[in-house]
Amino acid sequence: MYLCFVDYEKAFDKLCWGYLWSIVAKMGVPQHLVDTIKSLYDNSQAVMKLDRSTSGICQIRKGVRQGCVLSPMLFNIYSEYIMRIVLEEWAGGVSLNGYRISNLHFVDDTVLVAANQLELEAIITRLETTSRQFGFRINYKKTKVMIVDRENNNRPDITNINRCQVVKQFISLGALISNTGSCEVEIRRRIQLARNAMTQLTKVWSNNHIKKSTKINLQPTDDALTPSRCGAGGVCCEYHGQHIAPMHNVSVLNEIQLSQRLSSTVYKHILFFFGHVNRSVHMERLVVQGRPAGSRRRGRSPTRWVDMVEKLMNTNLEGAVRRTENRENWRRTVCAAVRSLEPEPEPLHVVCDVRT
């Protein structure tokens, strides 16, 4: 699979108003709403300020306002119209359950998907030609191509495809994507980011003048990534330093006012998200339930996310999907399944270097 992460030059500043209002109307927005939005931009003026001097008044004739809640929606409509023209009579892309996926885009982040290099070069050329007609230019210095293949076709001799640099890793929408198709690198990166963030608060954790409850409240709110379990280590070290007998894990969790283990919280979030995806009608559901075309390579396949769901729910994928149809029943089922996975309390022995 070939991916092209497209970067436009100053995308939000290049929207041509003349095209924008006609495109918004063609995409089904009622004319009275188009006129209302247009009135917000009519007679827009700006003054540039440098140090203490200001320029004269200049008219603004293109672009959308920064910080306006309408701007992302207007850009989405504009870029969607361009993409529809690009994909007219286009049969390329990757097949998933018979559905052709040729592009993914979120606001100004666009990813082109192709099955081979010739397809990718053709669709990049199409996108460039059509985008220029509507005032957009592709920034080839920031546009990257990735060959996702476990057979490692991303050879050193393939460094550029259609003026785009070929990379092995790329951060898109905050997630690191690897050309091996594995999430391992991204998981390790997230762990390291969390570790770095916690390290920056070392002085807070070691400050005896700050209450323990305050330290717990400083932890991230997302329980799935809560390093507040790190507080457990602090509690254990504290008791070890005072020569108190080892405590059970449950006692440690009670000490820091946490009701369940980190593993149980992670399992619960996995299953809740699985239910959320399968109740939607978007592409996420297709990705989870779909089967790609072709055959997999020889050997044991790596563990997938849905494999973890099947293991936790003790059923196959189809059975788990059926259970997610009712949201309330699914939540009760998940809570019961996670409780059944809670191990018996075991003594927690911690060895730490206590310095005075």
CSV table of C-alpha atoms in Angstrom, one decimal:
chain,number,residue,atom,x,y,z
A,1,MET,CA,0.0,0.0,0.0
A,2,TYR,CA,1.3,3.4,-1.0
A,3,LEU,CA,0.4,6.5,1.1
A,4,CYS,CA,1.0,10.1,0.2
A,5,PHE,CA,0.7,12.7,3.0
A,6,VAL,CA,-0.2,15.9,1.2
A,7,ASP,CA,0.7,19.3,2.5
A,8,TYR,CA,-0.8,22.4,1.0
A,9,GLU,CA,1.0,25.8,1.0
A,10,LYS,CA,-0.9,28.0,3.4
A,11,ALA,CA,-4.1,26.1,2.8
A,12,PHE,CA,-6.5,28.2,4.9
A,13,ASP,CA,-5.2,31.4,3.4
A,14,LYS,CA,-5.6,30.3,-0.2
A,15,LEU,CA,-9.4,29.6,-0.4
A,16,CYS,CA,-10.8,31.7,-3.3
A,17,TRP,CA,-14.1,33.3,-2.2
A,18,GLY,CA,-15.5,33.2,-5.7
A,19,TYR,CA,-15.1,29.5,-5.9
A,20,LEU,CA,-16.0,28.9,-2.2
A,21,TRP,CA,-19.5,30.4,-2.3
A,22,SER,CA,-20.4,28.5,-5.5
A,23,ILE,CA,-19.0,25.2,-4.1
A,24,VAL,CA,-20.9,25.6,-0.9
A,25,ALA,CA,-24.1,26.0,-2.8
A,26,LYS,CA,-23.3,23.1,-5.1
A,27,MET,CA,-22.7,20.8,-2.1
A,28,GLY,CA,-26.3,21.3,-1.0
A,29,VAL,CA,-26.1,24.3,1.5
A,30,PRO,CA,-29.3,26.4,1.2
A,31,GLN,CA,-28.8,29.7,-0.6
A,32,HIS,CA,-30.0,31.8,2.4
A,33,LEU,CA,-27.3,30.2,4.5
A,34,VAL,CA,-24.7,30.8,1.8
A,35,ASP,CA,-25.7,34.5,1.7
A,36,THR,CA,-25.4,34.7,5.5
A,37,ILE,CA,-21.9,33.2,5.5
A,38,LYS,CA,-20.9,35.4,2.6
A,39,SER,CA,-22.0,38.5,4.4
A,40,LEU,CA,-19.6,37.7,7.2
A,41,TYR,CA,-16.7,38.0,4.7
A,42,ASP,CA,-17.9,40.9,2.5
A,43,ASN,CA,-16.0,44.1,2.7
A,44,SER,CA,-13.3,42.5,5.0
A,45,GLN,CA,-10.4,44.8,5.6
A,46,ALA,CA,-7.1,44.4,7.4
A,47,VAL,CA,-4.3,46.6,8.7
A,48,MET,CA,-0.7,45.3,9.1
A,49,LYS,CA,1.2,46.4,12.2
A,50,LEU,CA,5.0,46.3,12.5
A,51,ASP,CA,6.5,47.5,15.8
A,52,ARG,CA,4.8,50.9,16.2
A,53,SER,CA,4.0,51.6,12.6
A,54,THR,CA,0.9,50.5,10.8
A,55,SER,CA,0.1,50.1,7.1
A,56,GLY,CA,-2.9,51.4,5.2
A,57,ILE,CA,-6.2,49.6,5.0
A,58,CYS,CA,-6.2,46.7,2.5
A,59,GLN,CA,-9.0,44.6,1.2
A,60,ILE,CA,-9.1,40.8,1.9
A,61,ARG,CA,-10.4,38.7,-1.0
A,62,LYS,CA,-9.5,35.1,-0.1
A,63,GLY,CA,-8.9,32.8,2.9
A,64,VAL,CA,-11.0,31.9,5.9
A,65,ARG,CA,-10.8,33.5,9.3
A,66,GLN,CA,-8.4,32.0,11.9
A,67,GLY,CA,-10.2,30.8,15.0
A,68,CYS,CA,-13.7,31.0,13.4
A,69,VAL,CA,-15.8,27.9,14.1
A,70,LEU,CA,-17.0,27.9,10.5
A,71,SER,CA,-13.5,27.9,9.0
A,72,PRO,CA,-12.8,24.1,9.3
A,73,MET,CA,-16.3,23.3,7.9
A,74,LEU,CA,-15.8,25.7,4.9
A,75,PHE,CA,-12.4,24.2,4.2
A,76,ASN,CA,-13.8,20.7,4.4
A,77,ILE,CA,-16.5,21.5,1.8
A,78,TYR,CA,-13.9,23.2,-0.4
A,79,SER,CA,-11.4,20.3,-0.2
A,80,GLU,CA,-14.1,17.6,-0.6
A,81,TYR,CA,-15.3,19.2,-3.8
A,82,ILE,CA,-11.7,19.2,-5.2
A,83,MET,CA,-11.3,15.6,-4.2
A,84,ARG,CA,-14.6,14.6,-5.9
A,85,ILE,CA,-13.3,16.1,-9.2
A,86,VAL,CA,-10.0,14.3,-8.7
A,87,LEU,CA,-11.7,10.9,-8.2
A,88,GLU,CA,-14.1,11.2,-11.2
A,89,GLU,CA,-13.7,7.9,-13.2
A,90,TRP,CA,-10.9,6.8,-10.9
A,91,ALA,CA,-10.8,3.1,-10.1
A,92,GLY,CA,-7.6,3.0,-8.0
A,93,GLY,CA,-7.1,2.7,-4.3
A,94,VAL,CA,-7.1,-0.2,-1.8
A,95,SER,CA,-10.1,-2.6,-1.6
A,96,LEU,CA,-11.6,-3.4,1.8
A,97,ASN,CA,-14.7,-5.6,1.8
A,98,GLY,CA,-15.3,-4.4,-1.8
A,99,TYR,CA,-15.1,-0.8,-0.8
A,100,ARG,CA,-12.4,1.3,-2.5
A,101,ILE,CA,-10.4,3.6,-0.3
A,102,SER,CA,-8.4,6.1,-2.3
A,103,ASN,CA,-8.1,9.0,0.1
A,104,LEU,CA,-8.4,10.1,3.7
A,105,HIS,CA,-8.7,13.7,4.7
A,106,PHE,CA,-9.3,15.7,7.9
A,107,VAL,CA,-9.5,19.4,7.4
A,108,ASP,CA,-6.2,20.3,5.7
A,109,ASP,CA,-4.6,16.9,6.3
A,110,THR,CA,-5.0,14.8,3.2
A,111,VAL,CA,-3.7,11.2,2.6
A,112,LEU,CA,-3.8,9.6,-0.8
A,113,VAL,CA,-4.0,5.8,-0.9
A,114,ALA,CA,-2.8,3.7,-3.8
A,115,ALA,CA,-2.1,0.0,-4.5
A,116,ASN,CA,1.1,0.6,-6.4
A,117,GLN,CA,3.5,3.3,-7.5
A,118,LEU,CA,2.0,4.0,-10.8
A,119,GLU,CA,-1.4,4.6,-9.2
A,120,LEU,CA,0.1,6.9,-6.7
A,121,GLU,CA,1.9,9.0,-9.3
A,122,ALA,CA,-1.3,9.3,-11.3
A,123,ILE,CA,-3.5,10.5,-8.5
A,124,ILE,CA,-0.8,13.0,-7.2
A,125,THR,CA,-0.7,14.5,-10.7
A,126,ARG,CA,-4.5,14.7,-10.8
A,127,LEU,CA,-4.7,16.3,-7.4
A,128,GLU,CA,-2.0,18.9,-8.3
A,129,THR,CA,-3.7,19.8,-11.5
A,130,THR,CA,-7.2,20.2,-9.9
A,131,SER,CA,-5.9,22.0,-6.8
A,132,ARG,CA,-4.1,24.6,-8.9
A,133,GLN,CA,-7.5,25.4,-10.6
A,134,PHE,CA,-8.9,26.3,-7.2
A,135,GLY,CA,-6.0,28.2,-5.9
A,136,PHE,CA,-4.2,25.5,-4.0
A,137,ARG,CA,-0.5,24.5,-4.4
A,138,ILE,CA,1.1,21.3,-3.1
A,139,ASN,CA,4.2,21.9,-0.9
A,140,TYR,CA,6.4,19.1,-2.2
A,141,LYS,CA,9.1,19.8,0.4
A,142,LYS,CA,6.7,18.8,3.2
A,143,THR,CA,4.6,16.2,1.2
A,144,LYS,CA,5.9,12.7,2.0
A,145,VAL,CA,5.3,9.2,0.6
A,146,MET,CA,5.3,6.0,2.5
A,147,ILE,CA,5.3,2.4,1.3
A,148,VAL,CA,3.5,0.3,3.9
A,149,ASP,CA,4.7,-3.3,3.4
A,150,ARG,CA,6.1,-5.9,5.7
A,151,GLU,CA,8.2,-7.2,2.8
A,152,ASN,CA,10.1,-3.9,3.1
A,153,ASN,CA,9.8,-2.7,-0.5
A,154,ASN,CA,10.9,0.7,0.9
A,155,ARG,CA,14.3,0.0,-0.4
A,156,PRO,CA,17.2,2.6,-0.1
A,157,ASP,CA,17.1,3.1,-3.9
A,158,ILE,CA,13.5,4.4,-3.7
A,159,THR,CA,14.0,7.8,-2.2
A,160,ASN,CA,11.6,9.9,-4.3
A,161,ILE,CA,8.2,9.3,-6.0
A,162,ASN,CA,6.8,12.1,-8.1
A,163,ARG,CA,9.0,14.7,-6.4
A,164,CYS,CA,7.9,13.5,-2.9
A,165,GLN,CA,10.4,12.1,-0.4
A,166,VAL,CA,9.9,8.5,0.6
A,167,VAL,CA,9.9,8.0,4.4
A,168,LYS,CA,9.8,5.1,6.8
A,169,GLN,CA,7.9,6.9,9.5
A,170,PHE,CA,5.5,9.9,9.5
A,171,ILE,CA,3.5,11.7,12.2
A,172,SER,CA,-0.1,12.3,10.9
A,173,LEU,CA,-2.8,13.8,13.2
A,174,GLY,CA,-0.5,13.2,16.2
A,175,ALA,CA,0.1,9.5,15.5
A,176,LEU,CA,3.3,8.0,14.2
A,177,ILE,CA,2.7,5.8,11.2
A,178,SER,CA,5.4,3.2,10.3
A,179,ASN,CA,6.0,1.6,6.9
A,180,THR,CA,5.9,-1.8,8.6
A,181,GLY,CA,2.2,-1.4,9.5
A,182,SER,CA,3.0,-2.0,13.1
A,183,CYS,CA,1.8,0.2,16.1
A,184,GLU,CA,4.8,-0.8,18.2
A,185,VAL,CA,6.8,2.3,17.4
A,186,GLU,CA,3.9,4.6,18.1
A,187,ILE,CA,3.2,2.9,21.5
A,188,ARG,CA,6.8,3.2,22.5
A,189,ARG,CA,6.7,6.9,21.5
A,190,ARG,CA,3.6,7.6,23.5
A,191,ILE,CA,5.1,5.9,26.6
A,192,GLN,CA,8.2,8.0,26.2
A,193,LEU,CA,6.2,11.2,25.9
A,194,ALA,CA,4.3,10.3,29.0
A,195,ARG,CA,7.5,9.5,30.9
A,196,ASN,CA,9.0,12.8,29.8
A,197,ALA,CA,6.0,14.7,31.0
A,198,MET,CA,6.0,12.9,34.4
A,199,THR,CA,9.8,13.5,34.7
A,200,GLN,CA,9.3,17.2,34.4
A,201,LEU,CA,7.1,17.1,37.5
A,202,THR,CA,9.7,15.3,39.6
A,203,LYS,CA,10.1,18.3,41.9
A,204,VAL,CA,6.4,18.2,42.6
A,205,TRP,CA,6.3,14.5,43.5
A,206,SER,CA,9.2,14.8,45.8
A,207,ASN,CA,7.9,17.9,47.6
A,208,ASN,CA,6.7,16.9,51.0
A,209,HIS,CA,4.9,20.1,51.5
A,210,ILE,CA,2.4,19.3,48.8
A,211,LYS,CA,-0.5,17.1,49.9
A,212,LYS,CA,-0.8,13.6,48.4
A,213,SER,CA,-4.4,14.4,47.2
A,214,THR,CA,-3.1,17.4,45.3
A,215,LYS,CA,-0.4,15.3,43.6
A,216,ILE,CA,-3.0,12.8,42.5
A,217,ASN,CA,-5.2,15.6,41.1
A,218,LEU,CA,-2.3,16.8,39.0
A,219,GLN,CA,-2.2,13.5,37.1
A,220,PRO,CA,-3.7,13.3,33.5
A,221,THR,CA,-7.5,12.9,33.5
A,222,ASP,CA,-7.5,10.1,31.0
A,223,ASP,CA,-7.6,6.9,33.1
A,224,ALA,CA,-6.2,4.8,30.2
A,225,LEU,CA,-2.9,6.7,30.4
A,226,THR,CA,-3.0,7.7,34.0
A,227,PRO,CA,0.4,7.7,35.5
A,228,SER,CA,-1.3,8.3,38.8
A,229,ARG,CA,-0.5,4.7,39.2
A,230,CYS,CA,3.0,6.0,39.5
A,231,GLY,CA,1.7,7.4,42.8
A,232,ALA,CA,1.5,3.8,43.9
A,233,GLY,CA,5.2,3.5,43.6
A,234,GLY,CA,5.6,6.6,45.7
A,235,VAL,CA,3.3,5.2,48.4
A,236,CYS,CA,5.2,1.9,48.4
A,237,CYS,CA,8.6,3.6,48.7
A,238,GLU,CA,7.3,5.7,51.5
A,239,TYR,CA,6.1,2.7,53.5
A,240,HIS,CA,9.3,0.8,52.7
A,241,GLY,CA,11.3,3.7,54.0
A,242,GLN,CA,9.4,3.5,57.2
A,243,HIS,CA,10.1,-0.2,57.6
A,244,ILE,CA,6.4,-1.1,57.3
A,245,ALA,CA,5.4,-4.6,56.2
A,246,PRO,CA,4.7,-5.1,52.4
A,247,MET,CA,1.2,-4.1,51.3
A,248,HIS,CA,-1.2,-5.8,49.0
A,249,ASN,CA,-1.8,-4.1,45.6
A,250,VAL,CA,-5.4,-3.5,46.7
A,251,SER,CA,-4.2,-1.6,49.7
A,252,VAL,CA,-1.9,0.5,47.6
A,253,LEU,CA,-4.8,1.4,45.2
A,254,ASN,CA,-7.0,2.3,48.2
A,255,GLU,CA,-4.2,4.5,49.6
A,256,ILE,CA,-4.1,6.6,46.4
A,257,GLN,CA,-7.9,6.4,46.0
A,258,LEU,CA,-8.0,4.3,42.9
A,259,SER,CA,-10.7,1.7,42.5
A,260,GLN,CA,-9.1,-0.7,40.0
A,261,ARG,CA,-5.8,-1.7,38.4
A,262,LEU,CA,-4.3,0.0,35.5
A,263,SER,CA,-4.6,-3.1,33.3
A,264,SER,CA,-8.4,-3.3,34.1
A,265,THR,CA,-8.8,0.4,33.1
A,266,VAL,CA,-6.9,-0.3,29.8
A,267,TYR,CA,-9.1,-3.3,29.1
A,268,LYS,CA,-12.3,-1.3,29.8
A,269,HIS,CA,-11.2,1.5,27.4
A,270,ILE,CA,-10.3,-1.0,24.7
A,271,LEU,CA,-13.8,-2.5,24.9
A,272,PHE,CA,-15.7,0.8,25.2
A,273,PHE,CA,-13.9,2.1,22.1
A,274,PHE,CA,-14.6,-1.1,20.2
A,275,GLY,CA,-18.3,-0.6,21.0
A,276,HIS,CA,-18.2,3.0,19.9
A,277,VAL,CA,-16.6,2.1,16.6
A,278,ASN,CA,-19.0,-0.7,15.8
A,279,ARG,CA,-22.1,1.4,16.5
A,280,SER,CA,-20.9,4.1,14.0
A,281,VAL,CA,-21.5,4.1,10.3
A,282,HIS,CA,-18.1,5.6,9.4
A,283,MET,CA,-15.0,4.1,7.9
A,284,GLU,CA,-13.7,3.1,11.3
A,285,ARG,CA,-16.2,0.3,11.4
A,286,LEU,CA,-15.2,-0.9,8.0
A,287,VAL,CA,-11.5,-0.9,9.0
A,288,VAL,CA,-12.3,-3.0,12.1
A,289,GLN,CA,-14.7,-5.5,10.5
A,290,GLY,CA,-13.4,-5.5,6.9
A,291,ARG,CA,-11.2,-8.0,5.2
A,292,PRO,CA,-8.5,-6.6,2.8
A,293,ALA,CA,-8.1,-8.1,-0.6
A,294,GLY,CA,-5.3,-10.6,-1.2
A,295,SER,CA,-3.6,-13.1,1.0
A,296,ARG,CA,-1.4,-12.7,4.0
A,297,ARG,CA,2.2,-13.8,4.0
A,298,ARG,CA,3.3,-17.2,5.4
A,299,GLY,CA,3.9,-17.6,9.1
A,300,ARG,CA,2.1,-16.6,12.3
A,301,SER,CA,0.2,-13.4,12.0
A,302,PRO,CA,0.8,-10.7,14.6
A,303,THR,CA,-1.7,-10.0,17.3
A,304,ARG,CA,-4.3,-7.6,16.3
A,305,TRP,CA,-6.5,-5.2,18.3
A,306,VAL,CA,-9.6,-7.3,17.6
A,307,ASP,CA,-7.8,-10.4,18.8
A,308,MET,CA,-7.5,-8.7,22.2
A,309,VAL,CA,-11.3,-7.9,22.1
A,310,GLU,CA,-12.1,-11.5,21.3
A,311,LYS,CA,-9.9,-12.7,24.1
A,312,LEU,CA,-11.4,-10.3,26.7
A,313,MET,CA,-15.0,-11.1,25.7
A,314,ASN,CA,-14.3,-14.9,25.2
A,315,THR,CA,-16.1,-14.9,21.8
A,316,ASN,CA,-15.4,-14.4,18.1
A,317,LEU,CA,-15.5,-11.0,16.4
A,318,GLU,CA,-19.0,-11.4,15.0
A,319,GLY,CA,-20.3,-12.2,18.5
A,320,ALA,CA,-18.6,-9.2,20.0
A,321,VAL,CA,-20.0,-6.9,17.3
A,322,ARG,CA,-23.6,-8.1,18.0
A,323,ARG,CA,-23.2,-7.4,21.6
A,324,THR,CA,-22.2,-3.8,20.9
A,325,GLU,CA,-25.5,-2.9,19.3
A,326,ASN,CA,-27.1,-1.9,22.6
A,327,ARG,CA,-24.9,0.6,24.3
A,328,GLU,CA,-26.2,0.1,27.9
A,329,ASN,CA,-26.0,-3.7,27.7
A,330,TRP,CA,-22.5,-3.4,26.2
A,331,ARG,CA,-21.3,-1.2,29.1
A,332,ARG,CA,-22.7,-3.7,31.6
A,333,THR,CA,-21.1,-6.6,29.7
A,334,VAL,CA,-17.7,-4.8,29.6
A,335,CYS,CA,-17.8,-4.0,33.4
A,336,ALA,CA,-18.6,-7.6,34.2
A,337,ALA,CA,-15.9,-9.0,31.9
A,338,VAL,CA,-13.3,-6.7,33.4
A,339,ARG,CA,-14.2,-7.5,37.0
A,340,SER,CA,-13.8,-11.2,36.1
A,341,LEU,CA,-10.3,-10.5,35.0
A,342,GLU,CA,-9.3,-8.9,38.3
A,343,PRO,CA,-6.6,-11.2,39.9
A,344,GLU,CA,-6.5,-12.1,43.5
A,345,PRO,CA,-4.6,-9.6,45.7
A,346,GLU,CA,-0.9,-10.4,46.0
A,347,PRO,CA,1.7,-9.0,48.3
A,348,LEU,CA,3.6,-6.2,46.7
A,349,HIS,CA,7.3,-6.1,47.5
A,350,VAL,CA,9.2,-3.0,46.5
A,351,VAL,CA,12.9,-2.5,46.8
A,352,CYS,CA,14.0,1.1,46.6
A,353,ASP,CA,17.0,3.2,47.5
A,354,VAL,CA,15.9,5.5,50.4
A,355,ARG,CA,18.3,8.3,50.9
A,356,THR,CA,18.4,10.9,53.7
